[in-house]
Short mmCIF file of C-alpha atoms in Angstrom, two decimals:
data_model
loop_
_atom_site.label_atom_id
_atom_site.label_comp_id
_atom_site.label_asym_id
_atom_site.label_seq_id
_atom_site.Cartn_x
_atom_site.Cartn_y
_atom_site.Cartn_z
CA MET A 1 110.08 94.04 92.44
CA ARG A 2 109.19 97.50 93.73
CA ARG A 3 108.16 98.60 97.18
CA TYR A 4 105.32 100.23 95.34
CA ILE A 5 102.76 100.69 98.08
CA ALA A 6 104.21 104.05 99.24
CA VAL A 7 106.32 103.82 102.31
CA PHE A 8 109.56 103.64 103.63
CA VAL A 9 112.13 103.51 106.26
CA VAL A 10 110.63 105.32 109.18
CA ILE A 11 110.92 108.65 107.54
CA CYS A 12 108.91 108.04 104.49
CA ALA A 13 105.52 107.75 105.89
CA PHE A 14 105.82 111.09 107.48
CA MET A 15 106.89 113.14 104.47
CA MET A 16 103.52 114.24 103.15
CA LEU A 17 102.33 114.94 106.66
CA PHE A 18 105.38 116.99 107.60
CA LEU A 19 105.33 119.15 104.48
CA SER A 20 101.74 120.24 105.02
CA ALA A 21 101.04 123.24 107.21
CA ALA A 22 100.08 122.67 110.82
CA TYR A 23 96.38 122.01 110.60
CA SER A 24 95.19 122.01 114.19
CA GLU A 25 96.22 123.24 117.60
CA ASP A 26 99.11 121.08 118.79
CA ARG A 27 98.23 119.43 122.08
CA SER A 28 100.90 116.76 122.19
CA VAL A 29 103.81 117.06 124.62
CA THR A 30 107.20 118.13 123.27
CA VAL A 31 110.02 117.48 125.73
CA LYS A 32 112.70 120.19 125.62
CA GLY A 33 115.75 121.02 127.72
CA LYS A 34 115.43 123.77 130.27
CA LYS A 35 116.61 127.18 129.19
CA GLY A 36 119.98 128.13 130.56
CA THR A 37 121.27 124.59 130.84
CA ASP A 38 124.20 123.31 128.79
CA THR A 39 122.85 121.47 125.75
CA SER A 40 126.18 121.03 123.94
CA ALA A 41 126.87 117.64 122.38
CA SER A 42 129.36 115.48 124.19
CA VAL A 43 131.60 112.68 123.09
CA ASN A 44 129.89 110.83 125.93
CA ALA A 45 126.47 111.08 124.27
CA ARG A 46 124.72 107.73 123.93
CA TYR A 47 123.59 106.54 120.50
CA HIS A 48 120.59 104.25 119.99
CA ALA A 49 119.02 102.76 116.86
CA LEU A 50 115.69 101.03 116.22
CA ILE A 51 115.99 99.20 112.91
CA ILE A 52 112.99 97.59 111.19
CA GLY A 53 113.01 95.38 108.09
CA SER A 54 110.11 93.29 106.77
CA ASN A 55 110.05 90.92 103.78
CA ASN A 56 107.62 88.14 104.64
CA TYR A 57 104.22 89.82 104.52
CA LYS A 58 101.24 87.62 105.33
CA HIS A 59 98.70 89.36 103.11
CA LEU A 60 100.78 91.59 100.80
CA PRO A 61 103.46 90.89 98.17
CA LYS A 62 106.72 89.80 99.79
CA LEU A 63 109.80 92.01 99.50
CA LYS A 64 113.32 90.80 98.69
CA THR A 65 115.92 93.05 100.28
CA ALA A 66 114.34 94.85 103.26
CA ILE A 67 115.63 92.35 105.85
CA ALA A 68 119.14 92.24 104.35
CA ASP A 69 119.18 96.06 104.32
CA ALA A 70 118.11 96.28 107.97
CA LYS A 71 120.67 93.71 109.14
CA ALA A 72 123.51 95.44 107.32
CA VAL A 73 122.53 98.87 108.71
CA GLU A 74 122.32 97.41 112.22
CA GLU A 75 125.80 95.88 111.93
CA ILE A 76 127.62 99.02 110.76
CA LEU A 77 125.88 101.29 113.28
CA ARG A 78 126.78 98.89 116.10
CA THR A 79 130.37 98.03 115.11
CA LYS A 80 131.71 101.25 113.54
CA TYR A 81 129.62 103.90 115.27
CA GLY A 82 129.00 102.36 118.69
CA PHE A 83 125.18 102.42 118.58
CA LYS A 84 123.13 100.36 121.00
CA THR A 85 120.80 98.68 118.52
CA LYS A 86 117.41 96.99 118.48
CA LEU A 87 116.65 94.97 115.31
CA LEU A 88 113.05 94.06 114.41
CA ILE A 89 112.54 91.51 111.61
CA ASP A 90 109.09 91.06 110.02
CA ALA A 91 107.63 93.38 112.64
CA THR A 92 103.92 93.60 113.46
CA ARG A 93 102.06 96.78 114.41
CA ALA A 94 102.42 95.88 118.09
CA ASP A 95 106.18 95.24 117.69
CA ILE A 96 106.84 98.63 116.08
CA LEU A 97 104.71 100.85 118.33
CA GLY A 98 105.74 98.93 121.44
CA ASN A 99 109.46 99.41 120.79
CA ILE A 100 109.10 103.10 119.90
CA ASN A 101 107.24 103.56 123.19
CA LYS A 102 110.06 101.77 125.05
CA MET A 103 112.55 104.19 123.49
CA ARG A 104 110.37 107.10 124.62
CA LYS A 105 110.40 105.84 128.19
CA LYS A 106 114.11 105.19 128.56
CA LEU A 107 115.94 107.81 126.45
CA GLY A 108 117.03 111.14 127.90
CA SER A 109 118.49 114.45 126.72
CA ASN A 110 121.98 112.97 126.39
CA ASP A 111 120.74 110.26 123.99
CA ASN A 112 120.54 110.33 120.19
CA LEU A 113 118.10 108.07 118.31
CA LEU A 114 118.09 106.79 114.71
CA ILE A 115 115.02 104.94 113.41
CA TYR A 116 115.27 102.94 110.18
CA TYR A 117 112.24 101.33 108.55
CA ALA A 118 112.21 99.18 105.39
CA GLY A 119 108.88 97.75 104.33
CA HIS A 120 105.58 98.34 102.55
CA GLY A 121 103.57 101.51 103.01
CA GLU A 122 100.46 103.23 101.69
CA PHE A 123 99.60 106.83 100.83
CA ASP A 124 95.92 107.77 100.76
CA LYS A 125 95.59 110.59 98.22
CA ASN A 126 92.02 111.36 99.27
CA VAL A 127 92.99 112.45 102.77
CA GLU A 128 96.74 112.94 102.17
CA LYS A 129 97.70 110.56 104.93
CA ALA A 130 100.67 108.19 104.90
CA TYR A 131 100.79 104.81 106.61
CA TRP A 132 103.33 102.13 107.45
CA LEU A 133 102.17 98.63 106.60
CA PRO A 134 103.57 96.18 109.19
CA VAL A 135 103.96 92.52 108.33
CA ASP A 136 100.44 91.74 109.64
CA ALA A 137 98.74 94.47 107.57
CA GLN A 138 96.00 93.67 105.04
CA ARG A 139 95.45 95.67 101.85
CA ASP A 140 91.72 96.36 102.36
CA ASP A 141 91.67 96.43 106.17
CA PRO A 142 93.49 99.34 107.90
CA THR A 143 93.23 97.81 111.38
CA ASN A 144 96.96 97.03 111.57
CA TRP A 145 98.19 100.01 109.54
CA ILE A 146 100.24 102.67 111.37
CA ILE A 147 99.35 106.24 110.46
CA ALA A 148 102.28 108.68 110.33
CA ASP A 149 100.54 110.94 112.90
CA ASP A 150 101.09 108.26 115.57
CA ILE A 151 104.82 108.12 114.89
CA THR A 152 105.07 111.93 114.87
CA SER A 153 103.32 112.13 118.24
CA ASN A 154 105.78 109.66 119.75
CA ILE A 155 108.77 111.56 118.33
CA LYS A 156 107.53 114.76 119.94
CA ARG A 157 107.48 113.04 123.30
CA ILE A 158 110.95 111.46 123.08
CA SER A 159 113.40 113.67 124.97
CA SER A 160 116.48 112.68 122.92
CA ARG A 161 118.54 115.60 121.69
CA HIS A 162 118.67 114.32 118.11
CA ILE A 163 116.34 111.97 116.22
CA LEU A 164 117.01 110.91 112.63
CA LEU A 165 114.43 108.93 110.65
CA VAL A 166 115.76 107.09 107.61
CA SER A 167 113.34 105.87 104.94
CA ASP A 168 114.05 103.54 102.06
CA SER A 169 110.78 103.45 100.12
CA CYS A 170 107.84 105.75 99.93
CA TYR A 171 106.00 108.50 98.12
CA SER A 172 107.45 111.32 100.19
CA GLY A 173 106.53 114.44 98.27
CA THR A 174 108.86 117.12 96.94
CA LEU A 175 111.39 118.36 99.51
CA THR A 176 114.15 120.90 99.09
CA ARG A 177 117.10 121.88 101.19
CA ALA A 178 120.28 123.78 100.43
CA ALA A 179 123.41 121.73 99.77
CA VAL A 180 126.08 121.57 102.44
CA ILE A 181 128.78 124.20 102.00
CA ASP A 182 132.35 122.92 101.82
CA LEU A 183 133.69 124.60 104.97
CA LYS A 184 137.25 125.05 106.13
CA SER A 185 138.42 122.95 109.05
CA ALA A 186 137.95 125.61 111.74
CA GLU A 187 134.58 126.66 110.31
CA LYS A 188 133.48 123.04 110.07
CA ASP A 189 134.27 122.39 113.76
CA GLU A 190 132.18 125.40 114.75
CA TYR A 191 129.35 124.29 112.42
CA ILE A 192 129.25 120.79 113.88
CA LYS A 193 129.33 122.25 117.38
CA LYS A 194 126.25 124.37 116.64
CA MET A 195 124.42 121.48 114.99
CA ALA A 196 125.17 119.20 117.95
CA GLU A 197 124.06 121.77 120.55
CA ARG A 198 120.60 122.37 119.08
CA PRO A 199 117.92 119.66 119.23
CA SER A 200 117.00 118.20 115.84
CA ARG A 201 114.25 116.08 114.29
CA THR A 202 115.17 115.22 110.69
CA LEU A 203 114.33 112.64 108.07
CA MET A 204 116.13 111.10 105.12
CA ALA A 205 114.04 109.41 102.39
CA SER A 206 114.99 107.30 99.40
CA GLY A 207 112.61 109.03 96.95
CA GLY A 208 110.05 111.72 96.36
CA ASN A 209 106.61 111.13 94.85
CA GLU A 210 107.53 107.88 93.16
CA PRO A 211 107.86 104.18 94.09
CA VAL A 212 111.43 103.08 94.81
CA ALA A 213 113.23 99.88 93.85
CA ASP A 214 113.38 96.82 96.10
CA GLY A 215 116.74 95.82 94.61
CA GLY A 216 119.47 97.02 92.27
CA GLY A 217 122.21 97.36 94.89
CA SER A 218 123.97 93.97 94.93
CA GLY A 219 121.66 92.31 97.42
CA HIS A 220 120.37 95.61 98.79
CA SER A 221 118.05 98.32 97.54
CA VAL A 222 119.70 101.19 95.63
CA PHE A 223 119.18 103.56 98.57
CA ALA A 224 120.36 101.10 101.26
CA SER A 225 123.46 100.30 99.22
CA ALA A 226 124.32 104.01 98.98
CA PHE A 227 123.56 104.66 102.68
CA LEU A 228 125.78 101.74 103.76
CA LYS A 229 128.61 102.71 101.40
CA ALA A 230 128.58 106.31 102.62
CA LEU A 231 128.77 105.16 106.26
CA LYS A 232 131.55 102.66 105.52
CA GLU A 233 133.80 104.73 103.27
CA THR A 234 133.68 108.17 104.86
CA GLU A 235 137.08 109.28 106.13
CA LYS A 236 135.54 111.62 108.69
CA ASN A 237 135.27 110.63 112.33
CA VAL A 238 132.57 113.23 113.05
CA PHE A 239 130.00 114.51 110.54
CA THR A 240 126.35 115.54 110.29
CA ALA A 241 123.53 113.62 108.64
CA GLU A 242 123.20 116.41 106.10
CA GLU A 243 126.88 115.99 105.14
CA LEU A 244 126.28 112.27 104.72
CA PHE A 245 123.37 113.01 102.41
CA HIS A 246 124.68 116.00 100.41
CA GLY A 247 128.51 115.87 100.58
CA ARG A 248 131.01 114.45 98.12
CA GLY A 249 130.42 110.72 97.57
CA SER A 250 127.10 111.23 99.32
CA VAL A 251 123.93 109.17 99.50
CA LYS A 252 122.16 111.56 97.13
CA GLU A 253 124.87 111.34 94.45
CA MET A 254 125.06 107.55 94.54
CA VAL A 255 121.28 107.00 94.40
CA ALA A 256 120.51 109.57 91.72
CA GLY A 257 123.38 108.26 89.59
CA LYS A 258 122.03 104.70 89.52
CA SER A 259 118.25 105.06 89.31
CA ASP A 260 115.32 107.38 88.63
CA GLN A 261 114.88 107.90 92.36
CA VAL A 262 115.58 111.34 93.81
CA PRO A 263 116.38 110.96 97.51
CA GLU A 264 115.52 113.80 99.87
CA TYR A 265 116.53 115.19 103.28
CA ASN A 266 114.59 117.63 105.44
CA THR A 267 113.42 118.57 108.90
CA ILE A 268 110.28 117.11 110.44
CA LYS A 269 107.81 119.93 110.96
CA ASN A 270 106.07 120.46 114.30
CA SER A 271 108.19 117.80 115.98
CA GLY A 272 110.48 119.79 118.27
CA HIS A 273 113.21 120.60 115.71
CA GLU A 274 115.29 123.59 116.81
CA GLY A 275 117.80 124.01 113.99
CA GLY A 276 120.34 121.32 114.86
CA ASP A 277 121.31 118.18 112.99
CA PHE A 278 122.08 114.56 113.81
CA VAL A 279 125.85 114.19 114.37
CA PHE A 280 127.46 110.86 113.56
CA GLN A 281 130.73 109.96 115.24
CA THR A 282 132.69 106.76 114.95
CA ALA A 283 133.24 104.60 118.02
CA LYS A 284 136.91 105.70 117.87
CA ALA A 285 135.91 109.36 118.02
CA SER A 286 133.46 108.64 120.85
CA VAL A 287 136.23 107.15 122.99
CA SER A 288 139.17 109.43 122.14
CA GLY A 289 137.62 112.50 120.54
CA ALA A 290 140.21 112.15 117.77
CA GLY A 291 139.64 113.63 114.34
CA GLY A 292 136.50 115.59 115.17
CA TYR A 293 134.63 117.95 117.44
CA THR A 294 135.13 117.35 121.17
CA ALA A 295 132.44 119.27 122.97
CA PRO A 296 132.79 120.14 126.65
CA LEU A 297 131.20 117.87 129.21
CA ALA A 298 128.25 119.22 131.13
CA PRO A 299 129.63 121.16 134.09
CA ILE A 300 129.77 119.38 137.44
CA GLU A 301 129.77 121.52 140.52
CA ILE A 302 132.81 120.75 142.67
CA LYS A 303 132.78 122.34 146.08
CA GLU A 304 136.27 123.42 147.06
CA PRO A 305 137.08 123.59 150.78
CA SER A 306 138.33 126.82 152.22
CA GLY A 307 142.05 127.33 152.15
CA LYS A 308 144.51 125.80 149.67
CA ASP A 309 143.69 122.12 150.27
CA PHE A 310 142.47 120.18 147.22
CA LYS A 311 139.78 117.57 147.67
CA ILE A 312 137.84 115.30 145.36
CA ASP A 313 135.98 113.47 148.09
CA ASP A 314 132.66 114.21 146.42
CA LEU A 315 133.81 112.71 143.14
CA GLU A 316 135.15 109.62 144.85
CA LYS A 317 131.87 109.27 146.73
CA GLU A 318 129.96 109.64 143.48
CA ALA A 319 132.11 106.95 141.82
CA LYS A 320 131.45 104.59 144.72
CA GLU A 321 127.73 105.25 144.48
CA ILE A 322 127.80 104.44 140.77
CA GLU A 323 129.62 101.16 141.41
CA LYS A 324 127.19 100.40 144.21
CA ASN A 325 124.29 101.09 141.85
CA LYS A 326 125.76 98.81 139.17
CA ALA A 327 126.23 96.04 141.75
CA ALA A 328 122.63 96.43 142.93
CA TRP A 329 121.32 96.16 139.36
CA ASN A 330 123.53 93.13 138.71
CA SER A 331 122.16 91.47 141.84
CA LYS A 332 118.63 92.23 140.64
CA LEU A 333 119.50 90.70 137.25
CA GLN A 334 120.73 87.49 138.89
CA LYS A 335 117.50 87.23 140.88
CA MET A 336 115.57 87.81 137.68
CA LYS A 337 117.47 84.97 135.97
CA GLN A 338 116.72 82.63 138.88
CA ALA A 339 113.03 83.55 138.79
CA TYR A 340 113.02 83.08 135.02
CA GLY A 341 114.42 79.57 135.45
CA LYS A 342 111.81 78.73 138.09
CA VAL A 343 108.95 79.79 135.83
CA LYS A 344 110.43 77.81 132.92
CA THR A 345 110.54 74.71 135.13
CA PHE A 346 107.01 75.34 136.42
CA GLU A 347 105.77 75.72 132.86
CA LYS A 348 106.92 72.17 132.02
CA GLY A 349 104.69 70.72 134.75
CA THR A 350 101.08 69.62 134.62
CA SER A 351 99.50 72.78 136.05
CA PRO A 352 96.55 74.28 134.09
CA ALA A 353 97.16 76.91 131.45
CA ASP A 354 95.81 79.76 133.60
CA ARG A 355 98.29 78.94 136.37
CA LYS A 356 101.19 78.98 133.92
CA SER A 357 100.01 82.31 132.54
CA SER A 358 99.80 83.68 136.10
CA ALA A 359 103.35 82.53 136.82
CA TRP A 360 104.72 84.48 133.85
CA GLN A 361 102.59 87.52 134.73
CA ARG A 362 103.98 87.54 138.28
CA PHE A 363 107.46 87.44 136.78
CA LEU A 364 106.64 90.51 134.64
CA ASP A 365 105.10 92.38 137.59
CA THR A 366 108.10 91.66 139.82
CA PHE A 367 110.78 92.59 137.28
CA SER A 368 109.10 95.45 135.42
CA GLN A 369 111.97 97.94 135.86
CA ASP A 370 114.39 98.37 132.95
CA ASN A 371 118.01 97.56 133.81
CA PRO A 372 120.14 100.46 132.50
CA TYR A 373 123.26 98.26 132.38
CA SER A 374 121.91 95.22 130.52
CA GLN A 375 119.68 94.05 127.67
CA GLU A 376 119.17 90.57 129.11
CA ASP A 377 116.22 91.76 131.16
CA ASP A 378 114.50 93.06 128.00
CA THR A 379 114.91 89.65 126.35
CA MET A 380 113.44 87.80 129.33
CA ARG A 381 110.49 90.20 129.60
CA GLN A 382 109.77 89.86 125.90
CA GLU A 383 109.62 86.06 126.16
CA ALA A 384 107.48 86.30 129.30
CA GLU A 385 104.95 88.48 127.45
CA GLU A 386 104.85 85.94 124.62
CA ARG A 387 104.28 83.06 127.08
CA VAL A 388 101.47 84.94 128.84
CA SER A 389 99.75 85.40 125.49
CA TYR A 390 100.30 81.76 124.55
CA TRP A 391 98.93 80.30 127.79
CA ASN A 392 95.96 82.66 127.73
CA SER A 393 95.09 81.29 124.28
CA GLN A 394 95.44 77.75 125.64
CA GLN A 395 93.07 78.63 128.46
CA GLN A 396 90.51 79.90 125.93
CA ILE A 397 90.73 76.59 124.10
CA ALA A 398 90.25 74.65 127.32
CA MET A 399 87.23 76.77 128.32
CA ALA A 400 85.58 76.69 124.89
CA PRO A 401 82.06 75.21 125.06
CA ARG A 402 81.65 71.69 123.72
CA PRO A 403 78.31 70.55 122.22
CA ASP A 404 76.54 67.47 123.51
CA PRO A 405 74.99 65.81 120.42
CA SER A 406 72.73 62.79 120.84
CA VAL A 407 74.24 59.32 121.16
CA SER A 408 74.04 56.99 118.19
CA PRO A 409 74.73 53.42 119.43
CA LEU A 410 77.53 51.75 117.58
CA GLY A 411 78.89 48.64 119.24
CA LYS A 412 79.36 48.73 122.99
CA GLY A 413 80.90 52.19 123.09
CA GLY A 414 78.93 54.12 120.48
CA ILE A 415 79.79 57.45 118.83
CA LYS A 416 78.03 60.72 119.56
CA GLY A 417 76.71 62.06 116.31
CA GLY A 418 77.42 65.54 114.97
CA VAL A 419 80.54 67.65 114.49
CA PHE A 420 81.71 70.82 116.20
CA LYS A 421 84.46 73.35 115.37
CA ASP A 422 87.01 74.57 117.86
CA PRO A 423 86.50 78.38 118.06
CA LEU A 424 90.24 79.19 117.89
CA THR A 425 91.54 76.78 115.25
CA ASN A 426 88.35 75.77 113.38
CA ILE A 427 89.40 72.12 113.76
CA GLU A 428 86.38 69.84 113.28
CA PHE A 429 86.00 67.30 116.07
CA VAL A 430 83.75 64.27 116.57
CA PHE A 431 82.98 62.77 119.95
CA VAL A 432 83.85 59.14 120.57
CA LYS A 433 82.08 57.45 123.46
CA GLY A 434 84.36 55.40 125.67
CA GLY A 435 83.72 51.76 126.42
CA CYS A 436 85.24 48.32 126.81
CA TYR A 437 86.16 46.11 123.89
CA GLY A 438 87.36 42.55 123.47
CA SER A 439 87.07 39.41 121.33
CA SER A 440 87.61 35.73 121.47
CA TYR A 441 91.22 36.32 120.40
CA THR A 442 92.12 38.67 123.28
CA VAL A 443 92.84 37.63 126.83
CA HIS A 444 91.87 40.94 128.38
CA GLU A 445 89.13 43.44 127.75
CA VAL A 446 90.38 46.92 126.73
CA CYS A 447 88.61 49.97 128.17
CA VAL A 448 88.98 53.62 127.05
CA ASP A 449 87.41 56.87 128.28
CA ASP A 450 85.34 59.27 126.18
CA PHE A 451 87.43 61.37 123.81
CA TYR A 452 87.27 63.83 120.91
CA ILE A 453 89.21 63.32 117.69
CA GLY A 454 89.74 65.60 114.71
CA LYS A 455 88.10 64.53 111.47
CA TYR A 456 91.06 65.54 109.35
CA GLU A 457 94.80 65.88 109.69
CA VAL A 458 96.04 69.11 111.35
CA THR A 459 96.96 71.93 108.94
CA GLN A 460 99.87 74.34 109.24
CA GLY A 461 97.49 77.20 109.95
CA GLN A 462 95.82 75.31 112.79
CA TRP A 463 99.19 74.38 114.26
CA LYS A 464 100.38 78.01 114.20
CA ALA A 465 97.17 79.18 115.92
CA VAL A 466 97.92 76.91 118.89
CA MET A 467 101.72 76.64 119.01
CA GLY A 468 102.75 79.97 117.53
CA ASN A 469 105.29 78.44 115.10
CA ASN A 470 105.46 76.24 111.99
CA PRO A 471 107.98 73.36 111.89
CA SER A 472 106.98 72.31 108.35
CA SER A 473 109.52 72.35 105.52
CA PHE A 474 107.05 73.20 102.74
CA SER A 475 104.26 75.74 102.39
CA SER A 476 103.25 75.66 98.73
CA CYS A 477 99.57 75.47 99.63
CA GLY A 478 99.73 78.00 102.48
CA ASP A 479 97.98 77.46 105.80
CA ASN A 480 95.96 74.60 104.31
CA CYS A 481 99.07 72.42 103.95
CA PRO A 482 99.26 69.58 106.48
CA VAL A 483 101.76 70.21 109.28
CA GLU A 484 104.78 67.92 109.42
CA GLN A 485 108.10 67.50 111.23
CA VAL A 486 106.28 67.52 114.58
CA SER A 487 108.30 65.98 117.43
CA TRP A 488 107.19 64.41 120.67
CA ASN A 489 108.69 67.41 122.50
CA ASP A 490 106.08 69.64 120.85
#
């Protein structure tokens, strides 16, 4: 199966846009380092990756390898290259834009960012605009599509020194770039130094103006297989993205040798690129500086006392302040965990839905700051946001108007005639009038209150609208299948 709708791993969607000339005055904000400051790369630079892979589209043909590709890329970047990774599986529009915005807020000039996207996309030839199609996108409704302009604007505003976008399926347009020259060792060190010092915004795409394969790489796409192999088998500890793409045993050679695809690598126009390139370094090189370029650390002003005495009191004080800061954030994290537990316990009680939503919202308001030493706070905030959304939907259900059809006597209790549909789930309900019932065979009379009951069994679609999940083991008839495997805990 082909990822034929035109798009990519993050980079793809941009290609047509980036190759065109600047067509309007640029009013977005590009964050750049101040002139005169040291912008050299350091072995202490922090590496981050946002990796997106979507197979299970709701309204479009499902893909086969995008998730496997994303998981494999995440693993090698984290384990071999020391990246701090964020993996998004079957991501919606809100998931993708929300996480890119989080990266924009927390990354600084000493951070490098790689974005990888595998999923459907669309290229509108009439207006020459490229789009990502998240997992909630619909073919004839662009509401949840993501136009490449939005991603470009966010990239301009991210202050990371280097940003590399990697795309595995799209119509990217024809791109050209000179091959990497095979430099001598000393020349290569100087080249990497220059590339690392200058900010860069580059993209790597799996194809030009043609659809690219969703398989063909032993469980991965042809491009993903080549990208992973190049990262795994390189003997270099430090190298540029262009070397990875163009060098011997490169991504370009492996892809072009196995398929009709012609992968491409280029800069992203009008995005803050200043002639540098993304520099990969293994976790080993990051720690020891062995086997590659070791750039100087940013200078720290050390005030020497008069005379011949040597002092590092300021450095010791700084170290203590850092430890104090870490301890303060750890204390805040423990308080956050305690508050999280309290809200979870409160949620299990009998309070109304709006009170439970308020409890989670207070949690989010209290612990809104990002902990620079942990990812646990991100996980708790993400769940809190999901619970706020869930309990708000429950409140809407509870507040939905209920019709009052006329009473049609039927026995002592009677049944109110007519049917109404719940506005959220479209479940059809009938009203049953309460009453007392008994017979000559029963000792006691049984009394029940008024109640509503659904006319038909609950479907999987209706269950998902309320609960946000689907416990059923089959789905051959889609959302109209009856839900099953429901437990009392649900």
